PDB file of C-alpha atoms in Angstrom:
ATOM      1  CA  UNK A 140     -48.128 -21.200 -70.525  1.00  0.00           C
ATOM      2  CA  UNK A 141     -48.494 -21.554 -74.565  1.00  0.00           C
ATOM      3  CA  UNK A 142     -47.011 -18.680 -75.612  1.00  0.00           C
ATOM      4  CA  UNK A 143     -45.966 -17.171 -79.126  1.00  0.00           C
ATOM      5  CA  UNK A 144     -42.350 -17.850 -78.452  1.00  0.00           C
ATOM      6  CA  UNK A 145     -42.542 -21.716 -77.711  1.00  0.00           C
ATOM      7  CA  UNK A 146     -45.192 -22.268 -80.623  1.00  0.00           C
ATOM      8  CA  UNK A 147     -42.423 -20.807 -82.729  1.00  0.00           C
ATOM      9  CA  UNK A 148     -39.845 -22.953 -81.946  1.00  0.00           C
ATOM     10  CA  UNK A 149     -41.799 -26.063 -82.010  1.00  0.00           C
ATOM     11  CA  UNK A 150     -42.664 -25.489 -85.209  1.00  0.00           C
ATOM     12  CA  UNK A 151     -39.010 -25.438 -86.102  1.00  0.00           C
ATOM     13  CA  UNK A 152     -38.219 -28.746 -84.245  1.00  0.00           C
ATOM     14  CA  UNK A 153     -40.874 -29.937 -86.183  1.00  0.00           C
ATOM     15  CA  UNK A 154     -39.474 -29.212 -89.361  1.00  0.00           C
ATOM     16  CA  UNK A 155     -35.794 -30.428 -88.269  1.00  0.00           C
ATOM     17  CA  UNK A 156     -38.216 -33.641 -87.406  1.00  0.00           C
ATOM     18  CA  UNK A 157     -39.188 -33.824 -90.931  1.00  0.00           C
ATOM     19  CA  UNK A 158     -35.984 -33.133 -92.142  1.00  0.00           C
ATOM     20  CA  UNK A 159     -34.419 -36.143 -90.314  1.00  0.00           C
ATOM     21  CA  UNK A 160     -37.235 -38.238 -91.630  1.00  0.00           C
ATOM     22  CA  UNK A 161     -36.259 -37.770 -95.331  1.00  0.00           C
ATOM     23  CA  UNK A 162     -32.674 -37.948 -94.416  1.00  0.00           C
ATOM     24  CA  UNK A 163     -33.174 -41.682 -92.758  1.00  0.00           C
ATOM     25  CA  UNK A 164     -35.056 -42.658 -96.047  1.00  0.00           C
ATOM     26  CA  UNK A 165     -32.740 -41.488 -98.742  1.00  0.00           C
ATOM     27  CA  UNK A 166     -32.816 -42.539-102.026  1.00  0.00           C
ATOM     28  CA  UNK A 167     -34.410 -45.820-103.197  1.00  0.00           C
ATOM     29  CA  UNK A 168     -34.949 -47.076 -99.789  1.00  0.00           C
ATOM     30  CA  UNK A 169     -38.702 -48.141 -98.494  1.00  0.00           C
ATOM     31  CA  UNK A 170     -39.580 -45.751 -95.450  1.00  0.00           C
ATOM     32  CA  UNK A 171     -42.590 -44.814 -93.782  1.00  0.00           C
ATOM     33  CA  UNK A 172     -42.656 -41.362 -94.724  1.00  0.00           C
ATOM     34  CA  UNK A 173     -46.392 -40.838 -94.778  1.00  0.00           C
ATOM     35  CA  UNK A 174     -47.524 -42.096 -90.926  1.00  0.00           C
ATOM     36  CA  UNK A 175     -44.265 -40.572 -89.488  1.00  0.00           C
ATOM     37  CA  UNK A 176     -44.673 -37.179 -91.127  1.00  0.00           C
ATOM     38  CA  UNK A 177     -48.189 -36.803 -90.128  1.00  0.00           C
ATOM     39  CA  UNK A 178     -47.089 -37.221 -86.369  1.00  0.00           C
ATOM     40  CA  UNK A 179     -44.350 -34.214 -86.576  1.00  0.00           C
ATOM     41  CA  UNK A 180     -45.950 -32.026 -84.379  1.00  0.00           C
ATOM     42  CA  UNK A 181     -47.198 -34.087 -81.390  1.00  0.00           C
ATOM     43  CA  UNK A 182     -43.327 -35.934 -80.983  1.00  0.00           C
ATOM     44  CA  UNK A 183     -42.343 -32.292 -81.370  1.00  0.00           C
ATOM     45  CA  UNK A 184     -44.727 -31.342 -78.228  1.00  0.00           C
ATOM     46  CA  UNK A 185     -44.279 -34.409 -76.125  1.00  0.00           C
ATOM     47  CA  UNK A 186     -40.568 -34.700 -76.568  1.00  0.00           C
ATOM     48  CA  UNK A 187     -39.317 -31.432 -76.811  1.00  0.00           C
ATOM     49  CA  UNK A 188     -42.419 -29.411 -74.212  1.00  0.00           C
ATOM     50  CA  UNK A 189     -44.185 -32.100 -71.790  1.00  0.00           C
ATOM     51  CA  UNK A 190     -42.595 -35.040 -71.083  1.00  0.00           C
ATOM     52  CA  UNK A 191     -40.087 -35.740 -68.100  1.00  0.00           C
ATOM     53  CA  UNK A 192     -37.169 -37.385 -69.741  1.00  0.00           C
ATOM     54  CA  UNK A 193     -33.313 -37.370 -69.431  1.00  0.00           C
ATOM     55  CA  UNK A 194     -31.394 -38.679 -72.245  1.00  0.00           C
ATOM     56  CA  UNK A 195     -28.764 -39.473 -70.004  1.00  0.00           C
ATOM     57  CA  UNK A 196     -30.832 -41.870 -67.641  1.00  0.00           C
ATOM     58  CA  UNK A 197     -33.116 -43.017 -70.564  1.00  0.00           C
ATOM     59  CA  UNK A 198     -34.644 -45.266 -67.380  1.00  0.00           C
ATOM     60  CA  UNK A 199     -34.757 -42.494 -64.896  1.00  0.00           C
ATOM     61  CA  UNK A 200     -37.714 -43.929 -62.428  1.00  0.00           C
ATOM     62  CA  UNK A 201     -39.103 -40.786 -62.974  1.00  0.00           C
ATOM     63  CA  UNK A 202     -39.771 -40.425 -66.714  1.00  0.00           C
ATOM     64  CA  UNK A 203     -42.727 -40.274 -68.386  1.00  0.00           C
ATOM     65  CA  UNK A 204     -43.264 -43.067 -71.017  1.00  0.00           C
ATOM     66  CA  UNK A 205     -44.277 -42.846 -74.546  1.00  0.00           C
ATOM     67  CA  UNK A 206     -45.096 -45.928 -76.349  1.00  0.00           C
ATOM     68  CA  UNK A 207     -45.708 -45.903 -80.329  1.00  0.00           C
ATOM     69  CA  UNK A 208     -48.066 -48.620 -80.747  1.00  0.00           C
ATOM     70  CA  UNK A 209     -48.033 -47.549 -84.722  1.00  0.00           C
ATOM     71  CA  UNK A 210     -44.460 -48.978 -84.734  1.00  0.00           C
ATOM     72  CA  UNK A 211     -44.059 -48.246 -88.476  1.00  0.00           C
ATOM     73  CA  UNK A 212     -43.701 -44.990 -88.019  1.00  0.00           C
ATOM     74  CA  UNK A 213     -40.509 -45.734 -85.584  1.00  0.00           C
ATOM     75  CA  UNK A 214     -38.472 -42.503 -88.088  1.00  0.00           C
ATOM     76  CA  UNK A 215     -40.342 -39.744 -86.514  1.00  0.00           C
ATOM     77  CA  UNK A 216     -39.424 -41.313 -82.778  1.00  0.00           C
ATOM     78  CA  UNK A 217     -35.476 -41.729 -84.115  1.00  0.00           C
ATOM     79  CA  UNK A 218     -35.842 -38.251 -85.120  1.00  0.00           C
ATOM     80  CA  UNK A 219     -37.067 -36.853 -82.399  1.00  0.00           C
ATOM     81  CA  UNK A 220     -34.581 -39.158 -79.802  1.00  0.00           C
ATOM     82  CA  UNK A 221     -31.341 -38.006 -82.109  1.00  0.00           C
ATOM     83  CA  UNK A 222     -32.093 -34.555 -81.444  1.00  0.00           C
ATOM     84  CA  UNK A 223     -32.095 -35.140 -77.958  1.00  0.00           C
ATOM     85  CA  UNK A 224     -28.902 -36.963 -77.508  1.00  0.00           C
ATOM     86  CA  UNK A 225     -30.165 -40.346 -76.979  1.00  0.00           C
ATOM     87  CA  UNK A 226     -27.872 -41.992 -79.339  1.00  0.00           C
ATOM     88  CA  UNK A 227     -25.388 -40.493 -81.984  1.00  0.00           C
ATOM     89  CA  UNK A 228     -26.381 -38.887 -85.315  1.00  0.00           C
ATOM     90  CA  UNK A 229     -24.490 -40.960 -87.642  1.00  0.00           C
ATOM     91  CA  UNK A 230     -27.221 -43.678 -86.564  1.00  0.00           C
ATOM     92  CA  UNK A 231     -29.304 -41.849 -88.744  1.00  0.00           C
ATOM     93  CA  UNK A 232     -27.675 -43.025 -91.855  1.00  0.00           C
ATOM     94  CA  UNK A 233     -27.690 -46.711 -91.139  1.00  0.00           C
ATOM     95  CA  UNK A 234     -31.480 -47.344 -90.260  1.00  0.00           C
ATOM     96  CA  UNK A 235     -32.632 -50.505 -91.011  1.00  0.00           C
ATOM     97  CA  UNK A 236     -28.678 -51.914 -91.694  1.00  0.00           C
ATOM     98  CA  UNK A 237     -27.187 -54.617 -90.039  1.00  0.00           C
ATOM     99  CA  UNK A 238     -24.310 -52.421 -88.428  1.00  0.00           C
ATOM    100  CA  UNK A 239     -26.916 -49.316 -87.195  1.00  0.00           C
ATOM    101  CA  UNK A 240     -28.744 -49.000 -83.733  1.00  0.00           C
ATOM    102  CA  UNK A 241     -32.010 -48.508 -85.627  1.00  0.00           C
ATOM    103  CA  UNK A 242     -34.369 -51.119 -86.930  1.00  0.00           C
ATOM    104  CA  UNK A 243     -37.288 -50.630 -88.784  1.00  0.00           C
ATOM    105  CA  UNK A 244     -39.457 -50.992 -85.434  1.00  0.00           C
ATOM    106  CA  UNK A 245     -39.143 -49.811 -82.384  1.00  0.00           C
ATOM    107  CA  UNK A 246     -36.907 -52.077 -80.197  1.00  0.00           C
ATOM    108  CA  UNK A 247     -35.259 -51.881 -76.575  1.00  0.00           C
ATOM    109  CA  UNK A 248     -32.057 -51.810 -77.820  1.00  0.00           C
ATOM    110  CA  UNK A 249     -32.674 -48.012 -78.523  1.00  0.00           C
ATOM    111  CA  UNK A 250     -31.934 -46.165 -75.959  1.00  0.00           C
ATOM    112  CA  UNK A 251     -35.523 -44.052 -74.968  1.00  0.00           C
ATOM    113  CA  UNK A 252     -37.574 -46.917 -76.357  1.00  0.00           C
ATOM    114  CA  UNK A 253     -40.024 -48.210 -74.147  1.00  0.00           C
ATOM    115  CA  UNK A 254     -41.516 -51.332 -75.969  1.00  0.00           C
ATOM    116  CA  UNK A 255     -40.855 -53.546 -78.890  1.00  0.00           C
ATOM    117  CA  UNK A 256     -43.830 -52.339 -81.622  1.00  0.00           C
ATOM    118  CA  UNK A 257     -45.056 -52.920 -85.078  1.00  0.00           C
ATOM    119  CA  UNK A 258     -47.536 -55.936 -84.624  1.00  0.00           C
ATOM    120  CA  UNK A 259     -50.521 -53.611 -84.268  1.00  0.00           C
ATOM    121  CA  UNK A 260     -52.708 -53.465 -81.549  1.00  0.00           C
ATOM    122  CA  UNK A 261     -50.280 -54.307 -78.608  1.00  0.00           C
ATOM    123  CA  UNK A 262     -49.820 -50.710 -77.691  1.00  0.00           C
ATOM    124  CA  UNK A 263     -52.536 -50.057 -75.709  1.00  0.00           C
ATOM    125  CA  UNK A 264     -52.342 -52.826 -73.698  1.00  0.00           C
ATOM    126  CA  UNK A 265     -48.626 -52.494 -72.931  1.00  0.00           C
ATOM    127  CA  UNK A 266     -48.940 -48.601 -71.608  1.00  0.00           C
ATOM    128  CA  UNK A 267     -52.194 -49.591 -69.698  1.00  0.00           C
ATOM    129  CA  UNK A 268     -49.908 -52.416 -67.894  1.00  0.00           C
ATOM    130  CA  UNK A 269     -47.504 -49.605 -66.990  1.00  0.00           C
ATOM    131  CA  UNK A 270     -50.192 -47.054 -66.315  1.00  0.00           C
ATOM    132  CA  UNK A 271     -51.165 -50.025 -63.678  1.00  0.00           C
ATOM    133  CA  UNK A 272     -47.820 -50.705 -62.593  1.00  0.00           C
ATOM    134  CA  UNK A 273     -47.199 -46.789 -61.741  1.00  0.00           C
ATOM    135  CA  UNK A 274     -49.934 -46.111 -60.085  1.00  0.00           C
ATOM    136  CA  UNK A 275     -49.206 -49.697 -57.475  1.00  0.00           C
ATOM    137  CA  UNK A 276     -45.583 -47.586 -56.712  1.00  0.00           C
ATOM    138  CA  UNK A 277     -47.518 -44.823 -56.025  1.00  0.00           C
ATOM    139  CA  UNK A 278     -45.583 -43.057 -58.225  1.00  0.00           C
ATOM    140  CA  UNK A 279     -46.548 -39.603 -60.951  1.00  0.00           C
ATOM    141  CA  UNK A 280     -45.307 -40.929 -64.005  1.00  0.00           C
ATOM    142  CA  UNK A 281     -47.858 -40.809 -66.828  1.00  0.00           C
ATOM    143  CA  UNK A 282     -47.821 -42.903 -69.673  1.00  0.00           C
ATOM    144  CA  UNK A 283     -48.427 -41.982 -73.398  1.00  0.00           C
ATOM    145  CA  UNK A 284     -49.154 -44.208 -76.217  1.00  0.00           C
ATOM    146  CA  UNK A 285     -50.082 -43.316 -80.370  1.00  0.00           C
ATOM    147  CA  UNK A 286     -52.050 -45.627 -82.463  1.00  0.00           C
ATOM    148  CA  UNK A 287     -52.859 -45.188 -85.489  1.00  0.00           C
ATOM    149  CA  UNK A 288     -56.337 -45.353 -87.292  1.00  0.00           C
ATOM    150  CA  UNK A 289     -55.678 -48.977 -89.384  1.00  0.00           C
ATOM    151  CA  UNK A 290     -55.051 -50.271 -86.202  1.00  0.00           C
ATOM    152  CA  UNK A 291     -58.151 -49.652 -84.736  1.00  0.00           C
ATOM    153  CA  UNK A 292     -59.844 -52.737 -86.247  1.00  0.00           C
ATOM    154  CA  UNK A 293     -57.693 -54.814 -83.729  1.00  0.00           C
ATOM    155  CA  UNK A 294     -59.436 -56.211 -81.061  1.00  0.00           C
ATOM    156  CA  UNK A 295     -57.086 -56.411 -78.764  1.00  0.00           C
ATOM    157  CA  UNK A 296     -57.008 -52.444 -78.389  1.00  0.00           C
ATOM    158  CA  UNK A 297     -60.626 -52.673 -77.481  1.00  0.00           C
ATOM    159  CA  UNK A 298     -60.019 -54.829 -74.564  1.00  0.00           C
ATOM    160  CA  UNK A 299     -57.607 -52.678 -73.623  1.00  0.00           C
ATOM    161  CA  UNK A 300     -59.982 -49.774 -73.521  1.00  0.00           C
ATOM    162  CA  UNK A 301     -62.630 -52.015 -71.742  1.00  0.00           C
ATOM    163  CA  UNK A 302     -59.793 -52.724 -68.833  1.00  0.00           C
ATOM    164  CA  UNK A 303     -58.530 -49.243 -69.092  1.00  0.00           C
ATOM    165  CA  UNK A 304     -61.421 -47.874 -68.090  1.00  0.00           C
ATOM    166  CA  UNK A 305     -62.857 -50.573 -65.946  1.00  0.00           C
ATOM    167  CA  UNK A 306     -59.612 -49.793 -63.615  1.00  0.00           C
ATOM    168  CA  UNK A 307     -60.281 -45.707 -63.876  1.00  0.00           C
ATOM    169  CA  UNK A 308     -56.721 -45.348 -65.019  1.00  0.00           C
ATOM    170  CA  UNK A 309     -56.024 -41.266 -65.355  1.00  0.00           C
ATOM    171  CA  UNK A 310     -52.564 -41.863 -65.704  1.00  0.00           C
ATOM    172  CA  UNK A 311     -52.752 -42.538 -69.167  1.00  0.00           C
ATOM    173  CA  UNK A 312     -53.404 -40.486 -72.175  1.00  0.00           C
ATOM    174  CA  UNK A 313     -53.408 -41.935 -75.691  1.00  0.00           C
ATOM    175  CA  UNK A 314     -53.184 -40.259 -79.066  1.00  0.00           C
ATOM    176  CA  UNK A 315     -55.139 -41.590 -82.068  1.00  0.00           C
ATOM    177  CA  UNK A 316     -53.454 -40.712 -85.840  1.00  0.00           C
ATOM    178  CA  UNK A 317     -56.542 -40.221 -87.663  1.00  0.00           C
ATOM    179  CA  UNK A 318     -54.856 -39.360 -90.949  1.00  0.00           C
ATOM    180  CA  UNK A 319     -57.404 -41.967 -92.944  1.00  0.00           C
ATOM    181  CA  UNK A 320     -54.886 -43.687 -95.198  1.00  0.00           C
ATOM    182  CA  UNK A 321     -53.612 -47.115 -93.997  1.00  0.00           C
ATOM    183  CA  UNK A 322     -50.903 -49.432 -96.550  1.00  0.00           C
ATOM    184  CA  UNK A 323     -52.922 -49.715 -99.378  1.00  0.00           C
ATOM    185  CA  UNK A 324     -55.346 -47.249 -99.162  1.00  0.00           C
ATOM    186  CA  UNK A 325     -58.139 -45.052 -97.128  1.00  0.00           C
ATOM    187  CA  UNK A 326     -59.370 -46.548 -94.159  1.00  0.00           C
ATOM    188  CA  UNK A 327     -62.739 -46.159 -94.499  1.00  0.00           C
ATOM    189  CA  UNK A 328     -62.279 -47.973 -97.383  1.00  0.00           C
ATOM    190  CA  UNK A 329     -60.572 -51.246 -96.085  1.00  0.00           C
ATOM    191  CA  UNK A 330     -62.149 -51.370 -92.350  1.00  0.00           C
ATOM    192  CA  UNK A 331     -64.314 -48.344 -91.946  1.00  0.00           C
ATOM    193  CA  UNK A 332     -64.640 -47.782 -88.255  1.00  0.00           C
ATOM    194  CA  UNK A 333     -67.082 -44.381 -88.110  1.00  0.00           C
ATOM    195  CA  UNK A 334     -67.555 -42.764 -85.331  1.00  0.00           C
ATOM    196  CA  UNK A 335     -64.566 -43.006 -83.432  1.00  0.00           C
ATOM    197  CA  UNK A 336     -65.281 -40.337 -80.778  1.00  0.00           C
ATOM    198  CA  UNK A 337     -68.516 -41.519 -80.120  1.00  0.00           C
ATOM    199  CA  UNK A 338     -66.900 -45.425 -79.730  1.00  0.00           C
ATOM    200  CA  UNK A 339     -64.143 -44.470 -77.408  1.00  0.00           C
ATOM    201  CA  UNK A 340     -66.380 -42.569 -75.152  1.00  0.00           C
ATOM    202  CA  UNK A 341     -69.118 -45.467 -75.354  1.00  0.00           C
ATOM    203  CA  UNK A 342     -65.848 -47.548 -73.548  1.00  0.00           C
ATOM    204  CA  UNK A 343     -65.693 -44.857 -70.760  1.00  0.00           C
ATOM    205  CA  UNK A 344     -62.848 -42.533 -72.114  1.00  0.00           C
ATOM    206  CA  UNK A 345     -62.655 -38.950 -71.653  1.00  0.00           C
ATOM    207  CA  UNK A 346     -62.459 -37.915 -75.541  1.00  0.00           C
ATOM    208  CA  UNK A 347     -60.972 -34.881 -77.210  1.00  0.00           C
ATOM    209  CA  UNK A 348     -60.620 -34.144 -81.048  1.00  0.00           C
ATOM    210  CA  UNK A 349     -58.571 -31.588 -82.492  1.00  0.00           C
ATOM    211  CA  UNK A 350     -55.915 -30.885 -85.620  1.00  0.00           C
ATOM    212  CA  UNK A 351     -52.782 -32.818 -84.854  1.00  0.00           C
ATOM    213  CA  UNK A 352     -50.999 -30.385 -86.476  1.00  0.00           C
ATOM    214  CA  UNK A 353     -51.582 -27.133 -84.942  1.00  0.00           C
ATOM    215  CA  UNK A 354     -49.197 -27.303 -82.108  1.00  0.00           C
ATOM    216  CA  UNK A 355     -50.822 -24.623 -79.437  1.00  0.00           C
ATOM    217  CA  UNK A 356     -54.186 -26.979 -79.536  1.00  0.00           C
ATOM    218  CA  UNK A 357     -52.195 -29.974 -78.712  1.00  0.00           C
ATOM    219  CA  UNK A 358     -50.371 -28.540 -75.962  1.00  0.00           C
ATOM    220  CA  UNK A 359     -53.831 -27.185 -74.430  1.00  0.00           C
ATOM    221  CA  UNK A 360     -55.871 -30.282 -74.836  1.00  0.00           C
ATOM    222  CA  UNK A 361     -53.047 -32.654 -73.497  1.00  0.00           C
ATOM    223  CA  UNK A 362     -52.986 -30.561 -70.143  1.00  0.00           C
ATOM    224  CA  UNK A 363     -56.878 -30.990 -70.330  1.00  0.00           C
ATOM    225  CA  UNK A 364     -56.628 -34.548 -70.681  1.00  0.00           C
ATOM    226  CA  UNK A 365     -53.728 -34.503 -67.600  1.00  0.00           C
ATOM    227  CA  UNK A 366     -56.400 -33.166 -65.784  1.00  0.00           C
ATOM    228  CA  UNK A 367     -59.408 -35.388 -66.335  1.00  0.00           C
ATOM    229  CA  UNK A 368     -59.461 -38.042 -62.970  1.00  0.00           C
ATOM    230  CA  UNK A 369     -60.950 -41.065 -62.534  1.00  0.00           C
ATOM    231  CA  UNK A 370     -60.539 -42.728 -66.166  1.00  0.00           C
ATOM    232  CA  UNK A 371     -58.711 -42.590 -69.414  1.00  0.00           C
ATOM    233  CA  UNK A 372     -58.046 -39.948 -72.067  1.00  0.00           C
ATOM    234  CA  UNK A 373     -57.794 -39.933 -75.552  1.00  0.00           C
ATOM    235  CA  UNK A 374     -56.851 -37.053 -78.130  1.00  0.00           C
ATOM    236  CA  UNK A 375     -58.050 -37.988 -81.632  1.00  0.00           C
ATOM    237  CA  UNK A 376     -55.411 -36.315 -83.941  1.00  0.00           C
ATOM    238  CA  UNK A 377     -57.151 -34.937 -87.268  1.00  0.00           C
ATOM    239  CA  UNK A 378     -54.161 -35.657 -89.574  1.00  0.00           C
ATOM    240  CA  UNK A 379     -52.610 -35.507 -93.153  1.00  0.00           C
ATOM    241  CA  UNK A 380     -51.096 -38.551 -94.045  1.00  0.00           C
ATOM    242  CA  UNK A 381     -47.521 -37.271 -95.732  1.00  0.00           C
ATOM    243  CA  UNK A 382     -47.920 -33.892 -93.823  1.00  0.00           C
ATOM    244  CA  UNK A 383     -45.329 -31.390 -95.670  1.00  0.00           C
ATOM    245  CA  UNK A 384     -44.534 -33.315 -99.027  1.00  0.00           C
ATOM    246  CA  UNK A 385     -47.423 -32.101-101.341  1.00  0.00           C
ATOM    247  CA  UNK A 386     -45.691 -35.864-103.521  1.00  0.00           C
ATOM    248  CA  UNK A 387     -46.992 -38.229-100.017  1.00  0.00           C
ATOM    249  CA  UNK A 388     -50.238 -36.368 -98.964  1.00  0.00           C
ATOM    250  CA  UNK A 389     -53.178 -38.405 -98.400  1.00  0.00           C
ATOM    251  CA  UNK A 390     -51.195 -41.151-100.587  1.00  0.00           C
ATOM    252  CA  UNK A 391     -50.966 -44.978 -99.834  1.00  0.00           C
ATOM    253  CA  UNK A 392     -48.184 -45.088-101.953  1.00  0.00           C
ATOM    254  CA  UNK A 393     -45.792 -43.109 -99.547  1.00  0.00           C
ATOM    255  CA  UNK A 394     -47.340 -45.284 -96.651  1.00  0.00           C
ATOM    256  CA  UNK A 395     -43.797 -47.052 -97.083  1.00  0.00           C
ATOM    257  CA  UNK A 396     -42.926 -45.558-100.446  1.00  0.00           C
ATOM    258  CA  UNK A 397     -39.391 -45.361-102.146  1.00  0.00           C
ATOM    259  CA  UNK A 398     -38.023 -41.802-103.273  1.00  0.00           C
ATOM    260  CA  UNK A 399     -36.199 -41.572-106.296  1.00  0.00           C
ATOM    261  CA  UNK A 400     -33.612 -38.461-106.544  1.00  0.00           C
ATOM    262  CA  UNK A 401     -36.227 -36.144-108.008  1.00  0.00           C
ATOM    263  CA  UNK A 402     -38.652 -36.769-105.092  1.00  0.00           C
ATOM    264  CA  UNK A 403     -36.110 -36.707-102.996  1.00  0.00           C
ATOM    265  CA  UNK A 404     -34.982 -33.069-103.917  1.00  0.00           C
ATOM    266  CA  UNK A 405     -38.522 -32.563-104.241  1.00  0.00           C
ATOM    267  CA  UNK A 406     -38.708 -33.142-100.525  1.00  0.00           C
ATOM    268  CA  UNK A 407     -35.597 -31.092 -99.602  1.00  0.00           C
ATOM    269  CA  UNK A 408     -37.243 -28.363-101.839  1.00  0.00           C
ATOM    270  CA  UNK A 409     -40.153 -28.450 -99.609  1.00  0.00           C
ATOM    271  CA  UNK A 410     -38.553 -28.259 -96.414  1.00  0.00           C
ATOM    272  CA  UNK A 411     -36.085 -25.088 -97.206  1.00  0.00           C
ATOM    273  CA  UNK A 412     -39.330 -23.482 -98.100  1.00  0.00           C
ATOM    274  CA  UNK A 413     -40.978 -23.965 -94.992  1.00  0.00           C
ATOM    275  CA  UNK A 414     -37.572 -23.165 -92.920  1.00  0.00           C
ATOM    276  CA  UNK A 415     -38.119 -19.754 -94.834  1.00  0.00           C
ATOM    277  CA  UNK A 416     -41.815 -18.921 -93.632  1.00  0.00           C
ATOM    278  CA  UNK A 417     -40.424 -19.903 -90.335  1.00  0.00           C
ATOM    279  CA  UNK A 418     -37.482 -17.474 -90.500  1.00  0.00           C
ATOM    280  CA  UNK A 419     -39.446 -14.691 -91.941  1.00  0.00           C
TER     281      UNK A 419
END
């Protein structure tokens, strides 16, 4: 049941999310601040609300997986991982170092990675092979995977919708990041792919679309999409690129931007003032 109670206290893993993010980054270090911070809320709900995991057994038979095809946005997964005792906080300061756990891209050294990401378009196809591979056990797990919306002028992720559906798997749900802003600028600009629901449902998935960043709607719809048998799901995620920093929103720049101490504090500034309206 969604209730008041857990909405609030998403919202305030979200933040510590966020928090984390900026932390990883620093000062005058390249980070993917804008695609991780628009995904805040939906690692807060899958992680912290739906998913079977056990950060003890990261490979627990049982789990559910989560794949992030979008591998740039790897922060927002350490973030959300750290928090749940996957691997020790001080990795946090050493991402992307030689002597630190955490790369710049998702990799199966990391304990609660499923899949080595970052060349787009691989996601898809990965989850729908363990979607496939569940479902031969016989077992329950179900698989999630995020893309983002750059990546959906790789073909290979249409193939994988083709087979996905061709195979009726309803063990998978996948999350589209629709926050229009790829590396160098909008989207629709670069590759304009319009449409999107109608193209994903054309390819025989079930299709939702809702703001991926009020938390109670993407609870609901995910249990919606849980429920839908016979083929795939997909929640399209109406998103802010740079979500929280009023410096990153809807800017390219901050697609893997550098902070300098001002932004930096800016950023800190930011989140204290949202921990506030939460604590009110």
């Amino acid at each position: 049941m969604v209730n008041d109670e857990l909405i609030k206290k998403l919202e305030r893993i979200t933040l510590l999310l966020r928090y984390n993010v900026i932390q990883m980054i620093g000062v005058g270090k390249a980070g993917h601040l804008g695609g991780s911070s628009s995904l805040a809320e939906l690692m807060a709900v899958l992680y912290f609300h739906v998913m079977k995991i056990d950060n003890n057994n990261p490979t627990a038979p049982w789990r559910d997986y989560m794949l992030l095809s979008k591998g740039h946005a790897a922060l927002i997964q350490y973030a959300a991982l750290c928090e749940l005792g996957f691997f020790p906080r001080s990795e946090l300061q050493k991402v992307k170092s030689l002597d630190g756990l955490l790369q710049g891209h998702p990799d199966l050294s990391i304990p609660g990675v499923e899949a080595v990401t970052g060349s787009l378009g691989q996601g898809l196809s990965i989850s729908l092979g363990i979607a496939l591979a569940c479902r031969l056990d016989q077992k329950k797990n179900h698989v999630y995977v995020i893309m983002g919306d750059g990546e959906q002028s790789e073909g290979q992720i249409w193939e994988a919708a083709m087979a996905a559906s061709n195979f009726k798997v309803d063990n998978l749900t996948a999350f589209l990041d629709w926050n229009k802003v790829q590396a160098t600028g909008p989207t629709e600009n670069i590759f304009s792919i319009p449409e999107l629901r109608q193209k994903w449902a054309s390819f025989g998935w079930e299709v939702f679309e809702i703001s991926g960043h009020d938390i109670r709607s993407i609870i609901e719809t995910i249990e919606k999409a849980k429920a839908v048998k016979g083929k795939p799901s997909i929640i399209i995620l109406d998103t802010v690129k740079g979500k929280g920093f009023s410096f990153a929103e809807h800017n390219a720049a901050f697609h893997n931007g550098i902070m300098d101490q001002a932004t930096y504090e800016q950023a800190l500034k930011e989140l204290d003032q949202r921990k506030r309206e939460l604590d009110v």
